[in-house]
Coordinates of C-alpha atoms in Angstrom, one line a residue:
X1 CA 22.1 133.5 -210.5
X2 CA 20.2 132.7 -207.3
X3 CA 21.3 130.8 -203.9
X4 CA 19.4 127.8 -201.9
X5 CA 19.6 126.8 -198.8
X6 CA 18.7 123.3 -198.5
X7 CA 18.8 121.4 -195.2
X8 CA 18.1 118.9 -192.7
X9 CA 17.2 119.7 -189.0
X10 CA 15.4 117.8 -186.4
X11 CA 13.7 119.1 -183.4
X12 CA 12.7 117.1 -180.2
X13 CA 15.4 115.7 -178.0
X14 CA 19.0 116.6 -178.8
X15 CA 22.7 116.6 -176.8
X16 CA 23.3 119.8 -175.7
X17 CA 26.7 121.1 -173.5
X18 CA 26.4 117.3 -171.9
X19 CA 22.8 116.5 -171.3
X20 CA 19.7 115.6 -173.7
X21 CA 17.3 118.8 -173.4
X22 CA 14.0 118.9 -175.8
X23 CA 14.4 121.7 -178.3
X24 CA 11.4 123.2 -180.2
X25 CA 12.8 124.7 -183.3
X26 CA 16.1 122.0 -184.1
X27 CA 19.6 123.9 -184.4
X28 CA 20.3 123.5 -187.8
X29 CA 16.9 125.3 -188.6
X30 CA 17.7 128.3 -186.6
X31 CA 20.9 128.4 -188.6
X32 CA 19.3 127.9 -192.2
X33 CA 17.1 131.0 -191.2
X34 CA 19.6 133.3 -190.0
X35 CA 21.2 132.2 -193.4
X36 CA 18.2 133.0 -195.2
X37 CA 18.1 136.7 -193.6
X38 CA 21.6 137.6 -194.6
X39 CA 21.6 136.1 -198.2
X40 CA 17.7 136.5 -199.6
X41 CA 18.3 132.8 -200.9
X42 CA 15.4 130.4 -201.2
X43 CA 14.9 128.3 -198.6
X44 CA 14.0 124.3 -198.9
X45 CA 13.7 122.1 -195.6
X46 CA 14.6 118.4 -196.4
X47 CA 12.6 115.5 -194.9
X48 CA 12.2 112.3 -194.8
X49 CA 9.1 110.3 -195.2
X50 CA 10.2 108.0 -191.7
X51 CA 11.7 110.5 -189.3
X52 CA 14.3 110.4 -187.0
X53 CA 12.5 109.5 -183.7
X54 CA 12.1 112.2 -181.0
X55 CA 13.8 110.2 -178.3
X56 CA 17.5 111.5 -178.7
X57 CA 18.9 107.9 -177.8
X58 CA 16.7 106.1 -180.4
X59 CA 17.3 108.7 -182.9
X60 CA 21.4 108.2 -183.0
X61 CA 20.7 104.2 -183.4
X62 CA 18.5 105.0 -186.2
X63 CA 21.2 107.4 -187.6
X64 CA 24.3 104.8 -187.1
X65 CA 22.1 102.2 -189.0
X66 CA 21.5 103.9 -191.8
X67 CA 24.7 104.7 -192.2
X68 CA 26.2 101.5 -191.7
X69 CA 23.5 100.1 -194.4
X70 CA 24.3 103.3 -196.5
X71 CA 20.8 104.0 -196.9
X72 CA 19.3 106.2 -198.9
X73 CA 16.3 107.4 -197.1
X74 CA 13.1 108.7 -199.5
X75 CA 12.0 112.3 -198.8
X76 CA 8.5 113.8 -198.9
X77 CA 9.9 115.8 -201.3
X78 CA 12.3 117.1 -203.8
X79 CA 13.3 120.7 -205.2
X80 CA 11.7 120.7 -208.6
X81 CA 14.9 121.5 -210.3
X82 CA 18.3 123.2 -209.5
X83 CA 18.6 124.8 -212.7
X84 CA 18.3 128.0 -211.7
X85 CA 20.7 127.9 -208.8
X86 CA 24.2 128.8 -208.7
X87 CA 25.0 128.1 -205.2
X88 CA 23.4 125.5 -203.0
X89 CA 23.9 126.0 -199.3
X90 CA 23.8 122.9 -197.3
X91 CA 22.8 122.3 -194.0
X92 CA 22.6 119.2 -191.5
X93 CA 23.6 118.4 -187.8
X94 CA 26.7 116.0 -188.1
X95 CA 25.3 112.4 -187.1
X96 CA 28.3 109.9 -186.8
X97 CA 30.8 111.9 -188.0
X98 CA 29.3 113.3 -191.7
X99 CA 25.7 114.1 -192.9
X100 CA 22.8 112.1 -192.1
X101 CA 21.7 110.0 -194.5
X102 CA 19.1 111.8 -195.9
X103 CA 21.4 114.3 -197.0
X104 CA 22.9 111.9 -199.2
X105 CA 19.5 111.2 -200.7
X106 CA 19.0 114.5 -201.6
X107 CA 22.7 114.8 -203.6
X108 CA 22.0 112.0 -205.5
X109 CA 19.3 112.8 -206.8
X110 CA 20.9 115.9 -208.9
X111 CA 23.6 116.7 -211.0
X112 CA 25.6 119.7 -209.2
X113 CA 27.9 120.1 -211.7
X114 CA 29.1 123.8 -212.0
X115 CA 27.3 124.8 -208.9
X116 CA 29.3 125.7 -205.6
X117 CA 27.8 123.9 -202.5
X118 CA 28.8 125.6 -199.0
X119 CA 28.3 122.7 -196.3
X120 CA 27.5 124.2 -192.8
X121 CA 26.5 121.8 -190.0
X122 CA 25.9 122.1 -186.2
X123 CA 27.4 119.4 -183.7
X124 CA 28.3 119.3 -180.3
X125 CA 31.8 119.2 -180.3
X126 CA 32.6 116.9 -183.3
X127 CA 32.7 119.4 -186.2
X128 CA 32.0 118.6 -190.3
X129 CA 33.8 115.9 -189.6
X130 CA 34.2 113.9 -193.2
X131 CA 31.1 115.8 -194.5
X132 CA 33.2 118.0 -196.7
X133 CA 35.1 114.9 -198.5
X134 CA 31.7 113.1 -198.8
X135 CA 29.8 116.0 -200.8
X136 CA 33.3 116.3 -202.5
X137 CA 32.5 112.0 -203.4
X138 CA 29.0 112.4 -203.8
X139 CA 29.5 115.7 -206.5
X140 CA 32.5 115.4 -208.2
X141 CA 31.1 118.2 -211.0
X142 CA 30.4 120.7 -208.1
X143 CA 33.2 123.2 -205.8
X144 CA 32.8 122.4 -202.8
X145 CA 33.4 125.7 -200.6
X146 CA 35.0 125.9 -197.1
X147 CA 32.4 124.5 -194.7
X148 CA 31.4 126.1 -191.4
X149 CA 30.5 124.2 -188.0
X150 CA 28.1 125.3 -185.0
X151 CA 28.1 124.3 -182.1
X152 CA 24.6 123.5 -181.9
X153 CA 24.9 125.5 -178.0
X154 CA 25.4 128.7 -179.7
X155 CA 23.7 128.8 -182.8
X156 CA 22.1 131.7 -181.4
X157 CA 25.5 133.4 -180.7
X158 CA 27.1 132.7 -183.9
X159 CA 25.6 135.6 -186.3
X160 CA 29.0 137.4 -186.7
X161 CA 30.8 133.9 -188.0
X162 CA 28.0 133.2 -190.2
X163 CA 28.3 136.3 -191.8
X164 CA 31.7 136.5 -191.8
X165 CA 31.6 132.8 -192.9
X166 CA 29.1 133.9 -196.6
X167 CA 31.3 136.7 -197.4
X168 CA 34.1 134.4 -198.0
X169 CA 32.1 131.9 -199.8
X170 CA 30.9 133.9 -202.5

């Protein structure tokens, strides 16, 4: 069966090793496309039809709403189906301690039973924090693999522990 990675990354201002520094390419993309390289799996880049805003500092109050109004933001689009899929890598940068919201958008909108999601996230400092128990919530059909955090400083440093990291999920 075939692999997809599916995630959520946002470029523009972001927190990194203690200051706000603009970033061209976000830090979960870099990581979804390194991904892609050592597994061949399709690739799908989630996003919502009202972004996040570029300013780092309006971004996170954006983020901390929706999450305290457990919204479920729309997306300009969907996979067509996840039929042929086996194994669903996910991808998002932690926002207030678990996915952002979009994520959650995007798993309920299909059934995962059977299929094995891998969560992987990048943060700086704070981990998957409860992102593993919510997909665990959110798909109760689905395994939920070991997740893998990256610190969004060294996703370009990180090759041999994402490697390392999908040989063990498989």
């Amino acid at each position: 069966m075939a692999q997809l990675i599916v995630y959520f990354s946002r470029r523009g201002e972001n927190y990194v090793s203690g200051r706000i520094q603009p970033l061209s390419v976000g830090n979960t993309e870099v990581v979804a496309r390194r991904l892609q390289v050592l597994t061949g799996a399709d690739l799908f880049q989630l996003e919502p039809v009202h972004p996040y805003s570029d300013n780092y500092n309006l971004c996170i109050e954006q983020a901390q709403a929706d999450q305290r109004q457990d919204a479920r933001p729309a997306l300009r689009a969907l996979p067509d189906h996840l039929e042929d899929y086996d194994t669903i890598y996910l991808g998002y940068p932690n926002y207030w301690g678990t996915m952002p919201m979009c994520i959650f958008t995007f798993l309920a909108s299909f059934d995962f039973t059977g299929k094995t999601i891998l969560p992987f996230c990048t943060h700086e400092g704070s981990g998957l924090g409860r992102s593993e128990a919510d997909i665990r919530r959110l798909c109760p059909g689905a395994r939920v693999g070991r997740g893998l955090a990256i610190l969004g400083t060294a996703v370009c440093r990180e090759e041999a522990a994402l490697a390392s990291w999908v040989k063990g999920g498989k």
